[in-house]
PDB file of C-alpha atoms in Angstrom:
ATOM      1  CA  MET A 785      91.927 105.904 104.878  1.00 83.00           C
ATOM      2  CA  GLY A 786      92.809 107.685 107.100  1.00 89.00           C
ATOM      3  CA  SER A 787      95.464 109.555 107.565  1.00 95.00           C
ATOM      4  CA  GLU A 788      98.871 109.537 106.177  1.00 97.00           C
ATOM      5  CA  LEU A 789     101.562 107.784 108.891  1.00 97.00           C
ATOM      6  CA  VAL A 790     104.769 107.842 106.584  1.00 97.00           C
ATOM      7  CA  THR A 791     107.033 110.626 106.261  1.00 97.00           C
ATOM      8  CA  ASN A 792     108.094 112.071 103.373  1.00 97.00           C
ATOM      9  CA  GLY A 793     106.565 109.050 100.750  1.00 97.00           C
ATOM     10  CA  ASP A 794     107.560 111.876  98.008  1.00 97.00           C
ATOM     11  CA  PHE A 795     111.742 111.951  98.621  1.00 97.00           C
ATOM     12  CA  SER A 796     111.260 115.741  97.324  1.00 96.00           C
ATOM     13  CA  THR A 797     113.399 116.014 100.473  1.00 94.00           C
ATOM     14  CA  ASP A 798     116.605 113.797 101.483  1.00 92.00           C
ATOM     15  CA  SER A 799     114.657 113.333 105.400  1.00 93.00           C
ATOM     16  CA  ASN A 800     112.860 110.665 107.622  1.00 95.00           C
ATOM     17  CA  TRP A 801     114.569 107.642 106.242  1.00 96.00           C
ATOM     18  CA  THR A 802     117.226 105.795 107.674  1.00 93.00           C
ATOM     19  CA  ASP A 803     120.083 103.472 105.744  1.00 90.00           C
ATOM     20  CA  TYR A 804     118.877  99.938 105.805  1.00 91.00           C
ATOM     21  CA  LEU A 805     121.923  97.605 105.052  1.00 85.00           C
ATOM     22  CA  ALA A 806     123.553  99.279 102.217  1.00 80.00           C
ATOM     23  CA  SER A 807     126.702 101.348 103.863  1.00 77.00           C
ATOM     24  CA  THR A 808     127.478  97.662 106.333  1.00 76.00           C
ATOM     25  CA  ILE A 809     127.769  95.897 102.576  1.00 77.00           C
ATOM     26  CA  GLY A 810     129.044  98.554 100.376  1.00 78.00           C
ATOM     27  CA  GLY A 811     125.674  99.513  98.764  1.00 84.00           C
ATOM     28  CA  SER A 812     124.050 102.675  98.918  1.00 88.00           C
ATOM     29  CA  VAL A 813     120.881 104.365  99.793  1.00 91.00           C
ATOM     30  CA  VAL A 814     120.228 108.071  98.764  1.00 94.00           C
ATOM     31  CA  ILE A 815     117.403 110.489  98.075  1.00 96.00           C
ATOM     32  CA  THR A 816     118.021 111.659  94.461  1.00 95.00           C
ATOM     33  CA  GLY A 817     115.061 113.567  92.035  1.00 95.00           C
ATOM     34  CA  GLY A 818     112.072 112.928  94.378  1.00 96.00           C
ATOM     35  CA  GLN A 819     113.318 109.688  94.712  1.00 97.00           C
ATOM     36  CA  LEU A 820     114.655 106.444  96.795  1.00 96.00           C
ATOM     37  CA  LYS A 821     117.328 105.275  94.727  1.00 95.00           C
ATOM     38  CA  ILE A 822     119.278 101.817  96.278  1.00 92.00           C
ATOM     39  CA  THR A 823     121.793 100.777  94.297  1.00 89.00           C
ATOM     40  CA  GLN A 824     123.802  97.480  94.989  1.00 85.00           C
ATOM     41  CA  GLY A 825     127.478  96.725  95.993  1.00 79.00           C
ATOM     42  CA  SER A 826     129.315  93.373  94.199  1.00 75.00           C
ATOM     43  CA  ASN A 827     126.681  91.421  97.209  1.00 72.00           C
ATOM     44  CA  SER A 828     123.747  90.521  96.225  1.00 73.00           C
ATOM     45  CA  VAL A 829     121.541  91.150  99.195  1.00 81.00           C
ATOM     46  CA  TRP A 830     118.190  92.912 100.480  1.00 87.00           C
ATOM     47  CA  MET A 831     119.271  96.088 100.929  1.00 88.00           C
ATOM     48  CA  GLY A 832     117.014 100.250 101.308  1.00 93.00           C
ATOM     49  CA  ALA A 833     115.963 102.224 103.791  1.00 95.00           C
ATOM     50  CA  SER A 834     112.733 102.029 106.705  1.00 97.00           C
ATOM     51  CA  GLN A 835     110.877 104.509 109.012  1.00 97.00           C
ATOM     52  CA  SER A 836     108.955 103.800 111.574  1.00 98.00           C
ATOM     53  CA  PHE A 837     105.277 104.884 112.039  1.00 98.00           C
ATOM     54  CA  SER A 838     101.962 103.877 115.196  1.00 97.00           C
ATOM     55  CA  ILE A 839     100.145 100.823 114.563  1.00 97.00           C
ATOM     56  CA  THR A 840      96.648  98.884 116.591  1.00 96.00           C
ATOM     57  CA  GLN A 841      96.453  96.129 116.741  1.00 96.00           C
ATOM     58  CA  GLY A 842      93.576  94.196 114.810  1.00 94.00           C
ATOM     59  CA  LYS A 843      93.546  97.065 112.442  1.00 95.00           C
ATOM     60  CA  ALA A 844      94.311  97.266 108.717  1.00 96.00           C
ATOM     61  CA  TYR A 845      96.918  99.226 106.811  1.00 97.00           C
ATOM     62  CA  ALA A 846      97.499 100.061 102.605  1.00 96.00           C
ATOM     63  CA  VAL A 847     101.609  99.974 101.838  1.00 97.00           C
ATOM     64  CA  ARG A 848     101.558 102.251  98.578  1.00 97.00           C
ATOM     65  CA  GLY A 849     104.351 102.661  96.627  1.00 97.00           C
ATOM     66  CA  THR A 850     106.485 102.453  92.375  1.00 97.00           C
ATOM     67  CA  TYR A 851     109.293 100.661  92.305  1.00 95.00           C
ATOM     68  CA  SER A 852     111.041 100.519  89.227  1.00 94.00           C
ATOM     69  CA  GLY A 853     114.735  98.487  88.872  1.00 87.00           C
ATOM     70  CA  GLY A 854     114.932  95.019  88.470  1.00 82.00           C
ATOM     71  CA  ALA A 855     112.038  91.769  87.282  1.00 83.00           C
ATOM     72  CA  ASN A 856     111.310  90.397  91.072  1.00 84.00           C
ATOM     73  CA  HIS A 857     114.028  92.652  93.182  1.00 87.00           C
ATOM     74  CA  GLY A 858     111.653  95.141  94.972  1.00 91.00           C
ATOM     75  CA  ARG A 859     110.243  93.783  98.390  1.00 93.00           C
ATOM     76  CA  ILE A 860     108.257  95.618 101.056  1.00 96.00           C
ATOM     77  CA  LYS A 861     108.843  94.833 104.708  1.00 96.00           C
ATOM     78  CA  VAL A 862     106.517  96.248 107.767  1.00 97.00           C
ATOM     79  CA  GLY A 863     107.715  94.626 110.655  1.00 96.00           C
ATOM     80  CA  ASN A 864     108.034  95.578 115.018  1.00 96.00           C
ATOM     81  CA  ALA A 865     111.840  96.758 113.445  1.00 96.00           C
ATOM     82  CA  ALA A 866     113.784  98.390 110.287  1.00 95.00           C
ATOM     83  CA  GLY A 867     114.408  95.053 107.630  1.00 93.00           C
ATOM     84  CA  ASN A 868     112.035  92.398 109.900  1.00 94.00           C
ATOM     85  CA  ASP A 869     109.006  91.068 108.237  1.00 95.00           C
ATOM     86  CA  THR A 870     106.552  90.936 111.539  1.00 95.00           C
ATOM     87  CA  TYR A 871     103.293  92.126 109.631  1.00 95.00           C
ATOM     88  CA  LEU A 872     103.907  92.012 105.718  1.00 94.00           C
ATOM     89  CA  ASP A 873     106.504  90.547 103.381  1.00 94.00           C
ATOM     90  CA  ALA A 874     105.607  91.156  99.555  1.00 93.00           C
ATOM     91  CA  SER A 875     108.952  90.210  98.121  1.00 90.00           C
ATOM     92  CA  SER A 876     110.066  89.391  94.535  1.00 87.00           C
ATOM     93  CA  LEU A 877     107.609  92.721  93.472  1.00 89.00           C
ATOM     94  CA  THR A 878     108.695  93.645  90.086  1.00 89.00           C
ATOM     95  CA  PRO A 879     108.615  97.456  88.417  1.00 91.00           C
ATOM     96  CA  GLY A 880     105.044  99.172  88.515  1.00 93.00           C
ATOM     97  CA  LYS A 881     102.798 100.312  91.664  1.00 95.00           C
ATOM     98  CA  LYS A 882     102.185  97.610  94.151  1.00 94.00           C
ATOM     99  CA  PHE A 883      99.104  98.311  96.770  1.00 95.00           C
ATOM    100  CA  VAL A 884      99.295  96.103  99.902  1.00 94.00           C
ATOM    101  CA  GLN A 885      97.812  95.546 102.614  1.00 95.00           C
ATOM    102  CA  PHE A 886      98.111  94.281 106.721  1.00 95.00           C
ATOM    103  CA  ILE A 887      96.310  94.385 109.387  1.00 95.00           C
ATOM    104  CA  ALA A 888      98.476  94.704 112.350  1.00 96.00           C
ATOM    105  CA  THR A 889      98.827  91.893 115.440  1.00 95.00           C
ATOM    106  CA  ALA A 890      99.817  94.430 118.872  1.00 96.00           C
ATOM    107  CA  THR A 891     100.332  97.885 118.926  1.00 97.00           C
ATOM    108  CA  GLY A 892     103.070 100.129 119.448  1.00 97.00           C
ATOM    109  CA  THR A 893     105.639 101.003 116.843  1.00 98.00           C
ATOM    110  CA  ALA A 894     106.204  99.757 113.000  1.00 98.00           C
ATOM    111  CA  HIS A 895     109.056  99.734 110.384  1.00 98.00           C
ATOM    112  CA  ILE A 896     108.573  99.635 106.712  1.00 98.00           C
ATOM    113  CA  THR A 897     111.475  98.810 104.792  1.00 97.00           C
ATOM    114  CA  LEU A 898     111.480  99.428 100.935  1.00 96.00           C
ATOM    115  CA  LEU A 899     114.070  96.502  99.706  1.00 92.00           C
ATOM    116  CA  ASP A 900     115.819  95.990  96.324  1.00 91.00           C
ATOM    117  CA  GLY A 901     118.912  93.038  96.147  1.00 85.00           C
ATOM    118  CA  GLN A 902     119.250  89.559  94.342  1.00 68.00           C
ATOM    119  CA  GLY A 903     121.485  92.004  91.462  1.00 71.00           C
ATOM    120  CA  ALA A 904     124.645  92.570  92.451  1.00 70.00           C
ATOM    121  CA  THR A 905     125.504  96.172  90.948  1.00 73.00           C
ATOM    122  CA  ASN A 906     121.788  96.439  90.869  1.00 82.00           C
ATOM    123  CA  ILE A 907     120.244 100.376  91.033  1.00 90.00           C
ATOM    124  CA  GLY A 908     116.558 100.114  92.290  1.00 92.00           C
ATOM    125  CA  TYR A 909     114.140 102.727  92.806  1.00 95.00           C
ATOM    126  CA  TRP A 910     111.101 103.921  94.847  1.00 96.00           C
ATOM    127  CA  ASP A 911     108.439 106.652  94.536  1.00 97.00           C
ATOM    128  CA  ASP A 912     105.134 107.686  95.755  1.00 97.00           C
ATOM    129  CA  VAL A 913     105.054 105.308  99.468  1.00 98.00           C
ATOM    130  CA  SER A 914     102.215 105.671 101.874  1.00 98.00           C
ATOM    131  CA  VAL A 915     100.943 103.800 104.675  1.00 98.00           C
ATOM    132  CA  LYS A 916      97.349 104.961 105.560  1.00 97.00           C
ATOM    133  CA  GLU A 917      95.116 103.314 107.676  1.00 96.00           C
ATOM    134  CA  VAL A 918      92.105 101.486 106.495  1.00 94.00           C
ATOM    135  CA  SER A 919      88.769 102.057 106.881  1.00 84.00           C
ATOM    136  CA  GLY A 920      86.485  99.191 108.240  1.00 69.00           C
ATOM    137  CA  ALA A 921      87.146  95.368 108.420  1.00 57.00           C
ATOM    138  CA  PRO A 922      88.347  94.061 104.825  1.00 55.00           C
ATOM    139  CA  ALA A 923      86.878  91.228 104.428  1.00 50.00           C
ATOM    140  CA  LEU A 924      89.836  89.259 102.695  1.00 47.00           C
ATOM    141  CA  LEU A 925      92.249  89.445 104.482  1.00 48.00           C
ATOM    142  CA  GLN A 926      93.209  86.912 107.571  1.00 51.00           C
ATOM    143  CA  ASN A 927      96.360  88.611 109.989  1.00 48.00           C
ATOM    144  CA  GLY A 928      99.539  89.422 107.895  1.00 48.00           C
ATOM    145  CA  ALA A 929      98.153  89.161 104.247  1.00 48.00           C
ATOM    146  CA  ALA A 930      99.508  90.704 101.479  1.00 48.00           C
ATOM    147  CA  ILE A 931      98.309  90.987  98.313  1.00 49.00           C
ATOM    148  CA  GLU A 932     100.598  92.357  94.989  1.00 47.00           C
ATOM    149  CA  MET A 933      97.853  94.335  92.681  1.00 48.00           C
ATOM    150  CA  GLY A 934      98.927  97.827  90.877  1.00 48.00           C
ATOM    151  CA  ALA A 935      97.747 100.138  92.875  1.00 44.00           C
ATOM    152  CA  PRO A 936      94.349 102.237  91.125  1.00 45.00           C
ATOM    153  CA  SER A 937      95.005 105.026  89.225  1.00 41.00           C
TER     154      SER A 937
END
């Protein structure tokens, strides 16, 4: 694996992550207790936080994180803008450790967006988020493919 591409993926400080939709629709996104806390307002929509990082066309990337919240309420998107899913959309995630991969179809800036949604007043948490370039060429991935499984300990 390559070097870490996400800053503050352990949410140890209140920095480096940008609100995605929460403040505009009555929800909130805060970093507290070493986690990203996403609180739904009265609307049932996907909201969360995003961060940008650099990618290289043809390279594979591993995304890891731990989600706590409602069943099927977690979601990870990676795209060419916050909230976009150009490269990856892993949705309806259940609580637990997550491991997904994607292959970049362009070189430039990508945005990871961590989301919680689909439940008014729902609260979800993300922690231990990591994005790293994968060495070699994963044989089973097609461009934009995602796999959800428990992350290795």
